Amino acid sequence: MTDIVITAANVVAGSGATTETGISGDTITAGQVVYRNAAGRYVLADADEDTAIERAPRGIALNGASSGQPCIILKSGPITIGATLTAGAAYYLSDTPGGICPLADVAGGDYLVLVGLALSTSVLQVGFVVTGVST
């Protein structure tokens, strides 16, 4: 699977985005997709995990954090993702923990989780859709 290559320093929430602050349970880099675990901490989401909670994104990290440190996430809205996108294309949760990929790169057996649609070559409109359907 080929994930988009994100430059963490270029990840920025757009105007009108919904954000949330919490504590990291993993080492997280800005631009990675996270879910909130049973302990209430943000950890990396993954499209090929067995449990539904691990495939249900809570947001995209806006800052880097080690386990136990504060982390701000974007839950919905526009984000300059720090990667080159194809305008109008849909982007999905990857089977690489925290990764984002185009539909063509979703691997067999992965669960389809829409992360968002590219508004331009640099801005992703985040709106998670967890289908519960595996490929």
Short mmCIF file of N, CA and C in Angstrom, two decimals:
data_model
loop_
_atom_site.label_atom_id
_atom_site.label_comp_id
_atom_site.label_asym_id
_atom_site.label_seq_id
_atom_site.Cartn_x
_atom_site.Cartn_y
_atom_site.Cartn_z
N MET A 1 0.84 -1.17 0.00
CA MET A 1 0.00 0.00 0.00
C MET A 1 0.88 1.23 0.00
N THR A 2 0.52 2.22 -0.81
CA THR A 2 1.29 3.45 -0.89
C THR A 2 0.53 4.56 -0.19
N ASP A 3 1.06 5.00 0.94
CA ASP A 3 0.45 6.11 1.67
C ASP A 3 0.90 7.44 1.09
N ILE A 4 0.11 8.48 1.33
CA ILE A 4 0.57 9.80 0.97
C ILE A 4 1.74 10.14 1.89
N VAL A 5 2.68 10.90 1.37
CA VAL A 5 3.87 11.28 2.15
C VAL A 5 3.60 12.65 2.74
N ILE A 6 3.50 12.69 4.06
CA ILE A 6 3.12 13.91 4.78
C ILE A 6 4.36 14.56 5.39
N THR A 7 4.50 15.86 5.18
CA THR A 7 5.52 16.65 5.86
C THR A 7 4.86 17.23 7.11
N ALA A 8 5.21 16.68 8.27
CA ALA A 8 4.53 17.03 9.52
C ALA A 8 4.53 18.53 9.81
N ALA A 9 5.60 19.21 9.48
CA ALA A 9 5.69 20.65 9.76
C ALA A 9 4.68 21.47 8.96
N ASN A 10 4.10 20.88 7.90
CA ASN A 10 3.14 21.60 7.05
C ASN A 10 1.68 21.25 7.34
N VAL A 11 1.41 20.46 8.37
CA VAL A 11 0.05 20.08 8.73
C VAL A 11 -0.59 21.21 9.54
N VAL A 12 -1.70 21.76 9.00
CA VAL A 12 -2.36 22.91 9.63
C VAL A 12 -3.87 22.77 9.49
N ALA A 13 -4.60 23.00 10.56
CA ALA A 13 -6.06 23.01 10.52
C ALA A 13 -6.54 24.19 9.71
N GLY A 14 -7.60 23.98 8.93
CA GLY A 14 -8.19 25.05 8.15
C GLY A 14 -9.27 25.79 8.92
N SER A 15 -9.73 26.87 8.35
CA SER A 15 -10.78 27.68 8.96
C SER A 15 -12.06 26.87 9.11
N GLY A 16 -12.64 26.89 10.30
CA GLY A 16 -13.89 26.18 10.55
C GLY A 16 -13.71 24.72 10.94
N ALA A 17 -12.49 24.26 11.05
CA ALA A 17 -12.24 22.87 11.44
C ALA A 17 -12.61 22.64 12.91
N THR A 18 -13.03 21.43 13.22
CA THR A 18 -13.35 21.04 14.59
C THR A 18 -12.15 20.30 15.16
N THR A 19 -11.66 20.78 16.32
CA THR A 19 -10.49 20.16 16.94
C THR A 19 -10.83 19.69 18.35
N GLU A 20 -9.91 18.90 18.90
CA GLU A 20 -10.08 18.34 20.23
C GLU A 20 -8.68 18.11 20.81
N THR A 21 -8.55 18.25 22.10
CA THR A 21 -7.27 18.02 22.76
C THR A 21 -7.38 16.84 23.70
N GLY A 22 -6.33 16.02 23.72
CA GLY A 22 -6.29 14.86 24.60
C GLY A 22 -4.85 14.45 24.86
N ILE A 23 -4.69 13.22 25.32
CA ILE A 23 -3.37 12.69 25.65
C ILE A 23 -3.04 11.54 24.71
N SER A 24 -1.81 11.54 24.24
CA SER A 24 -1.35 10.48 23.34
C SER A 24 -1.06 9.20 24.09
N GLY A 25 -1.37 8.07 23.47
CA GLY A 25 -1.03 6.77 24.01
C GLY A 25 0.01 6.08 23.16
N ASP A 26 0.46 6.74 22.10
CA ASP A 26 1.47 6.26 21.15
C ASP A 26 2.40 7.42 20.86
N THR A 27 3.47 7.13 20.15
CA THR A 27 4.26 8.20 19.55
C THR A 27 3.56 8.56 18.25
N ILE A 28 3.13 9.79 18.15
CA ILE A 28 2.31 10.25 17.03
C ILE A 28 3.01 11.40 16.33
N THR A 29 2.90 11.42 15.01
CA THR A 29 3.44 12.50 14.19
C THR A 29 2.27 13.28 13.61
N ALA A 30 2.42 14.58 13.48
CA ALA A 30 1.37 15.40 12.86
C ALA A 30 1.02 14.82 11.49
N GLY A 31 -0.29 14.72 11.23
CA GLY A 31 -0.78 14.17 9.97
C GLY A 31 -1.22 12.72 10.06
N GLN A 32 -0.94 12.06 11.18
CA GLN A 32 -1.37 10.67 11.32
C GLN A 32 -2.80 10.58 11.85
N VAL A 33 -3.50 9.53 11.43
CA VAL A 33 -4.88 9.29 11.83
C VAL A 33 -4.88 8.53 13.15
N VAL A 34 -5.71 9.00 14.10
CA VAL A 34 -5.76 8.38 15.43
C VAL A 34 -7.19 8.03 15.81
N TYR A 35 -7.29 7.08 16.74
CA TYR A 35 -8.57 6.78 17.39
C TYR A 35 -8.37 6.95 18.89
N ARG A 36 -9.44 6.95 19.66
CA ARG A 36 -9.34 7.05 21.11
C ARG A 36 -9.58 5.68 21.71
N ASN A 37 -8.58 5.15 22.42
CA ASN A 37 -8.69 3.80 22.97
C ASN A 37 -9.54 3.78 24.25
N ALA A 38 -9.70 2.60 24.83
CA ALA A 38 -10.54 2.43 26.02
C ALA A 38 -10.05 3.27 27.20
N ALA A 39 -8.76 3.58 27.22
CA ALA A 39 -8.19 4.40 28.29
C ALA A 39 -8.36 5.89 28.01
N GLY A 40 -8.97 6.22 26.85
CA GLY A 40 -9.21 7.62 26.50
C GLY A 40 -8.01 8.31 25.87
N ARG A 41 -7.01 7.54 25.44
CA ARG A 41 -5.80 8.11 24.83
C ARG A 41 -5.82 7.94 23.33
N TYR A 42 -5.18 8.88 22.63
CA TYR A 42 -5.09 8.80 21.18
C TYR A 42 -3.98 7.83 20.77
N VAL A 43 -4.34 6.88 19.92
CA VAL A 43 -3.38 5.92 19.37
C VAL A 43 -3.63 5.81 17.86
N LEU A 44 -2.66 5.24 17.15
CA LEU A 44 -2.74 5.19 15.69
C LEU A 44 -3.83 4.23 15.20
N ALA A 45 -4.67 4.73 14.30
CA ALA A 45 -5.73 3.93 13.69
C ALA A 45 -5.13 3.09 12.57
N ASP A 46 -5.80 1.95 12.25
CA ASP A 46 -5.25 1.00 11.29
C ASP A 46 -6.40 0.26 10.60
N ALA A 47 -6.41 0.27 9.26
CA ALA A 47 -7.51 -0.29 8.47
C ALA A 47 -7.60 -1.81 8.49
N ASP A 48 -6.58 -2.49 8.97
CA ASP A 48 -6.67 -3.96 8.96
C ASP A 48 -6.69 -4.57 10.36
N GLU A 49 -7.02 -3.77 11.36
CA GLU A 49 -7.13 -4.28 12.72
C GLU A 49 -8.40 -5.10 12.90
N ASP A 50 -8.37 -6.03 13.85
CA ASP A 50 -9.50 -6.92 14.09
C ASP A 50 -10.67 -6.24 14.81
N THR A 51 -10.38 -5.30 15.69
CA THR A 51 -11.46 -4.69 16.46
C THR A 51 -11.92 -3.39 15.82
N ALA A 52 -13.22 -3.17 15.85
CA ALA A 52 -13.82 -2.01 15.19
C ALA A 52 -13.32 -0.69 15.75
N ILE A 53 -13.05 -0.61 17.05
CA ILE A 53 -12.60 0.66 17.64
C ILE A 53 -11.27 1.10 17.05
N GLU A 54 -10.40 0.16 16.70
CA GLU A 54 -9.09 0.50 16.15
C GLU A 54 -9.18 0.98 14.71
N ARG A 55 -10.32 0.73 14.07
CA ARG A 55 -10.55 1.16 12.69
C ARG A 55 -11.47 2.38 12.63
N ALA A 56 -11.82 2.95 13.77
CA ALA A 56 -12.76 4.07 13.82
C ALA A 56 -12.02 5.35 14.20
N PRO A 57 -11.53 6.10 13.23
CA PRO A 57 -10.75 7.29 13.53
C PRO A 57 -11.51 8.33 14.34
N ARG A 58 -10.77 8.98 15.22
CA ARG A 58 -11.29 10.11 15.99
C ARG A 58 -10.86 11.42 15.34
N GLY A 59 -9.66 11.38 14.68
CA GLY A 59 -9.16 12.58 14.06
C GLY A 59 -7.78 12.41 13.47
N ILE A 60 -7.23 13.53 13.01
CA ILE A 60 -5.88 13.58 12.46
C ILE A 60 -5.06 14.47 13.38
N ALA A 61 -3.90 13.97 13.80
CA ALA A 61 -3.04 14.72 14.71
C ALA A 61 -2.54 16.00 14.06
N LEU A 62 -2.60 17.09 14.82
CA LEU A 62 -2.10 18.38 14.35
C LEU A 62 -0.71 18.68 14.90
N ASN A 63 -0.26 17.86 15.84
CA ASN A 63 1.08 18.03 16.40
C ASN A 63 1.66 16.65 16.70
N GLY A 64 2.96 16.62 16.85
CA GLY A 64 3.62 15.38 17.26
C GLY A 64 3.56 15.25 18.76
N ALA A 65 3.51 14.01 19.25
CA ALA A 65 3.46 13.77 20.69
C ALA A 65 3.98 12.37 21.00
N SER A 66 4.71 12.26 22.09
CA SER A 66 5.09 10.95 22.60
C SER A 66 3.99 10.48 23.54
N SER A 67 4.00 9.20 23.87
CA SER A 67 3.00 8.65 24.78
C SER A 67 2.97 9.45 26.08
N GLY A 68 1.76 9.86 26.48
CA GLY A 68 1.59 10.62 27.71
C GLY A 68 1.61 12.12 27.52
N GLN A 69 1.91 12.58 26.31
CA GLN A 69 1.96 14.02 26.05
C GLN A 69 0.65 14.52 25.44
N PRO A 70 0.38 15.82 25.55
CA PRO A 70 -0.82 16.40 24.94
C PRO A 70 -0.79 16.30 23.42
N CYS A 71 -1.95 16.09 22.85
CA CYS A 71 -2.08 15.99 21.39
C CYS A 71 -3.36 16.70 20.97
N ILE A 72 -3.27 17.51 19.94
CA ILE A 72 -4.44 18.17 19.38
C ILE A 72 -4.78 17.45 18.08
N ILE A 73 -6.05 17.13 17.90
CA ILE A 73 -6.48 16.45 16.68
C ILE A 73 -7.55 17.26 15.97
N LEU A 74 -7.60 17.10 14.64
CA LEU A 74 -8.66 17.67 13.83
C LEU A 74 -9.71 16.58 13.63
N LYS A 75 -10.93 16.81 14.09
CA LYS A 75 -11.99 15.82 13.98
C LYS A 75 -12.74 15.90 12.66
N SER A 76 -12.90 17.12 12.15
CA SER A 76 -13.59 17.31 10.87
C SER A 76 -13.25 18.69 10.33
N GLY A 77 -13.46 18.82 9.02
CA GLY A 77 -13.19 20.11 8.37
C GLY A 77 -11.93 20.07 7.55
N PRO A 78 -11.52 21.22 7.03
CA PRO A 78 -10.37 21.26 6.13
C PRO A 78 -9.04 21.21 6.89
N ILE A 79 -8.09 20.52 6.28
CA ILE A 79 -6.74 20.45 6.83
C ILE A 79 -5.75 20.54 5.67
N THR A 80 -4.76 21.41 5.82
CA THR A 80 -3.63 21.39 4.90
C THR A 80 -2.80 20.23 5.42
N ILE A 81 -2.75 19.15 4.64
CA ILE A 81 -2.23 17.88 5.12
C ILE A 81 -0.72 17.74 4.99
N GLY A 82 -0.07 18.65 4.28
CA GLY A 82 1.37 18.57 4.15
C GLY A 82 1.82 17.51 3.17
N ALA A 83 0.95 17.18 2.21
CA ALA A 83 1.25 16.18 1.18
C ALA A 83 0.62 16.63 -0.12
N THR A 84 1.05 16.05 -1.21
CA THR A 84 0.45 16.34 -2.51
C THR A 84 -0.72 15.39 -2.73
N LEU A 85 -1.89 15.97 -2.96
CA LEU A 85 -3.12 15.21 -3.17
C LEU A 85 -3.58 15.37 -4.62
N THR A 86 -4.52 14.54 -5.03
CA THR A 86 -5.19 14.70 -6.31
C THR A 86 -6.54 15.35 -6.03
N ALA A 87 -6.72 16.57 -6.49
CA ALA A 87 -7.96 17.30 -6.23
C ALA A 87 -9.16 16.47 -6.65
N GLY A 88 -10.16 16.37 -5.77
CA GLY A 88 -11.38 15.63 -6.05
C GLY A 88 -11.31 14.16 -5.68
N ALA A 89 -10.14 13.66 -5.32
CA ALA A 89 -9.98 12.24 -5.00
C ALA A 89 -10.36 11.96 -3.54
N ALA A 90 -10.81 10.73 -3.32
CA ALA A 90 -11.12 10.26 -1.96
C ALA A 90 -9.88 9.62 -1.36
N TYR A 91 -9.70 9.84 -0.05
CA TYR A 91 -8.56 9.26 0.67
C TYR A 91 -9.06 8.44 1.84
N TYR A 92 -8.38 7.33 2.09
CA TYR A 92 -8.82 6.31 3.04
C TYR A 92 -7.77 6.01 4.10
N LEU A 93 -8.23 5.41 5.18
CA LEU A 93 -7.33 4.92 6.22
C LEU A 93 -6.51 3.78 5.65
N SER A 94 -5.24 3.79 5.92
CA SER A 94 -4.29 2.80 5.40
C SER A 94 -4.15 1.62 6.38
N ASP A 95 -3.54 0.55 5.90
CA ASP A 95 -3.21 -0.55 6.81
C ASP A 95 -1.84 -0.33 7.46
N THR A 96 -1.23 0.81 7.18
CA THR A 96 -0.05 1.25 7.92
C THR A 96 -0.59 2.10 9.06
N PRO A 97 -0.31 1.78 10.31
CA PRO A 97 -0.87 2.54 11.43
C PRO A 97 -0.70 4.05 11.26
N GLY A 98 -1.84 4.76 11.29
CA GLY A 98 -1.85 6.21 11.17
C GLY A 98 -1.82 6.74 9.76
N GLY A 99 -1.65 5.86 8.76
CA GLY A 99 -1.49 6.29 7.38
C GLY A 99 -2.77 6.62 6.64
N ILE A 100 -2.61 7.37 5.56
CA ILE A 100 -3.70 7.76 4.67
C ILE A 100 -3.29 7.39 3.25
N CYS A 101 -4.23 6.81 2.49
CA CYS A 101 -3.90 6.39 1.12
C CYS A 101 -5.10 6.62 0.19
N PRO A 102 -4.85 6.65 -1.13
CA PRO A 102 -5.96 6.72 -2.09
C PRO A 102 -6.65 5.37 -2.18
N LEU A 103 -7.86 5.35 -2.70
CA LEU A 103 -8.64 4.12 -2.80
C LEU A 103 -7.90 3.01 -3.54
N ALA A 104 -7.19 3.36 -4.60
CA ALA A 104 -6.48 2.35 -5.40
C ALA A 104 -5.45 1.59 -4.58
N ASP A 105 -5.03 2.15 -3.44
CA ASP A 105 -4.00 1.52 -2.63
C ASP A 105 -4.55 0.85 -1.37
N VAL A 106 -5.88 0.76 -1.24
CA VAL A 106 -6.46 0.00 -0.13
C VAL A 106 -6.24 -1.47 -0.44
N ALA A 107 -5.61 -2.17 0.48
CA ALA A 107 -5.24 -3.58 0.25
C ALA A 107 -6.41 -4.52 0.51
N GLY A 108 -6.36 -5.69 -0.11
CA GLY A 108 -7.37 -6.73 0.12
C GLY A 108 -7.41 -7.11 1.58
N GLY A 109 -8.62 -7.22 2.12
CA GLY A 109 -8.79 -7.58 3.53
C GLY A 109 -8.85 -6.38 4.46
N ASP A 110 -8.52 -5.19 3.95
CA ASP A 110 -8.61 -3.98 4.78
C ASP A 110 -10.06 -3.52 4.85
N TYR A 111 -10.38 -2.82 5.92
CA TYR A 111 -11.70 -2.23 6.06
C TYR A 111 -11.70 -0.85 5.41
N LEU A 112 -12.77 -0.54 4.69
CA LEU A 112 -12.89 0.76 4.03
C LEU A 112 -13.31 1.82 5.05
N VAL A 113 -12.43 2.78 5.26
CA VAL A 113 -12.70 3.90 6.16
C VAL A 113 -12.31 5.16 5.41
N LEU A 114 -13.33 5.91 4.98
CA LEU A 114 -13.07 7.16 4.27
C LEU A 114 -12.55 8.19 5.26
N VAL A 115 -11.42 8.81 4.92
CA VAL A 115 -10.86 9.88 5.75
C VAL A 115 -11.40 11.22 5.25
N GLY A 116 -11.42 11.41 3.94
CA GLY A 116 -11.93 12.66 3.40
C GLY A 116 -11.70 12.79 1.91
N LEU A 117 -12.10 13.94 1.39
CA LEU A 117 -11.98 14.24 -0.03
C LEU A 117 -11.04 15.42 -0.22
N ALA A 118 -10.20 15.35 -1.25
CA ALA A 118 -9.25 16.42 -1.53
C ALA A 118 -9.96 17.60 -2.17
N LEU A 119 -9.91 18.74 -1.51
CA LEU A 119 -10.49 19.97 -2.05
C LEU A 119 -9.55 20.62 -3.06
N SER A 120 -8.27 20.30 -2.92
CA SER A 120 -7.23 20.85 -3.81
C SER A 120 -6.05 19.89 -3.75
N THR A 121 -4.93 20.31 -4.27
CA THR A 121 -3.74 19.45 -4.23
C THR A 121 -3.05 19.48 -2.87
N SER A 122 -3.56 20.28 -1.94
CA SER A 122 -2.94 20.35 -0.60
C SER A 122 -3.93 20.30 0.56
N VAL A 123 -5.22 20.48 0.29
CA VAL A 123 -6.22 20.54 1.36
C VAL A 123 -7.17 19.35 1.29
N LEU A 124 -7.30 18.67 2.43
CA LEU A 124 -8.20 17.52 2.57
C LEU A 124 -9.38 17.93 3.43
N GLN A 125 -10.59 17.70 2.94
CA GLN A 125 -11.80 17.95 3.72
C GLN A 125 -12.07 16.67 4.50
N VAL A 126 -11.80 16.69 5.80
CA VAL A 126 -11.91 15.50 6.63
C VAL A 126 -13.37 15.29 7.04
N GLY A 127 -13.84 14.08 6.82
CA GLY A 127 -15.18 13.66 7.21
C GLY A 127 -15.17 12.13 7.23
N PHE A 128 -14.89 11.56 8.37
CA PHE A 128 -14.71 10.12 8.47
C PHE A 128 -16.01 9.36 8.21
N VAL A 129 -15.91 8.29 7.42
CA VAL A 129 -17.02 7.38 7.20
C VAL A 129 -16.47 5.97 7.43
N VAL A 130 -16.93 5.34 8.51
CA VAL A 130 -16.50 3.98 8.85
C VAL A 130 -17.56 3.04 8.31
N THR A 131 -17.21 2.28 7.25
CA THR A 131 -18.20 1.46 6.57
C THR A 131 -18.44 0.11 7.23
N GLY A 132 -17.42 -0.44 7.90
CA GLY A 132 -17.53 -1.78 8.46
C GLY A 132 -17.40 -2.86 7.38
N VAL A 133 -17.07 -2.46 6.15
CA VAL A 133 -16.95 -3.37 5.02
C VAL A 133 -15.48 -3.59 4.74
N SER A 134 -15.08 -4.86 4.60
CA SER A 134 -13.68 -5.14 4.23
C SER A 134 -13.60 -5.43 2.75
N THR A 135 -12.43 -5.16 2.18
CA THR A 135 -12.24 -5.35 0.75
C THR A 135 -11.85 -6.78 0.44
#
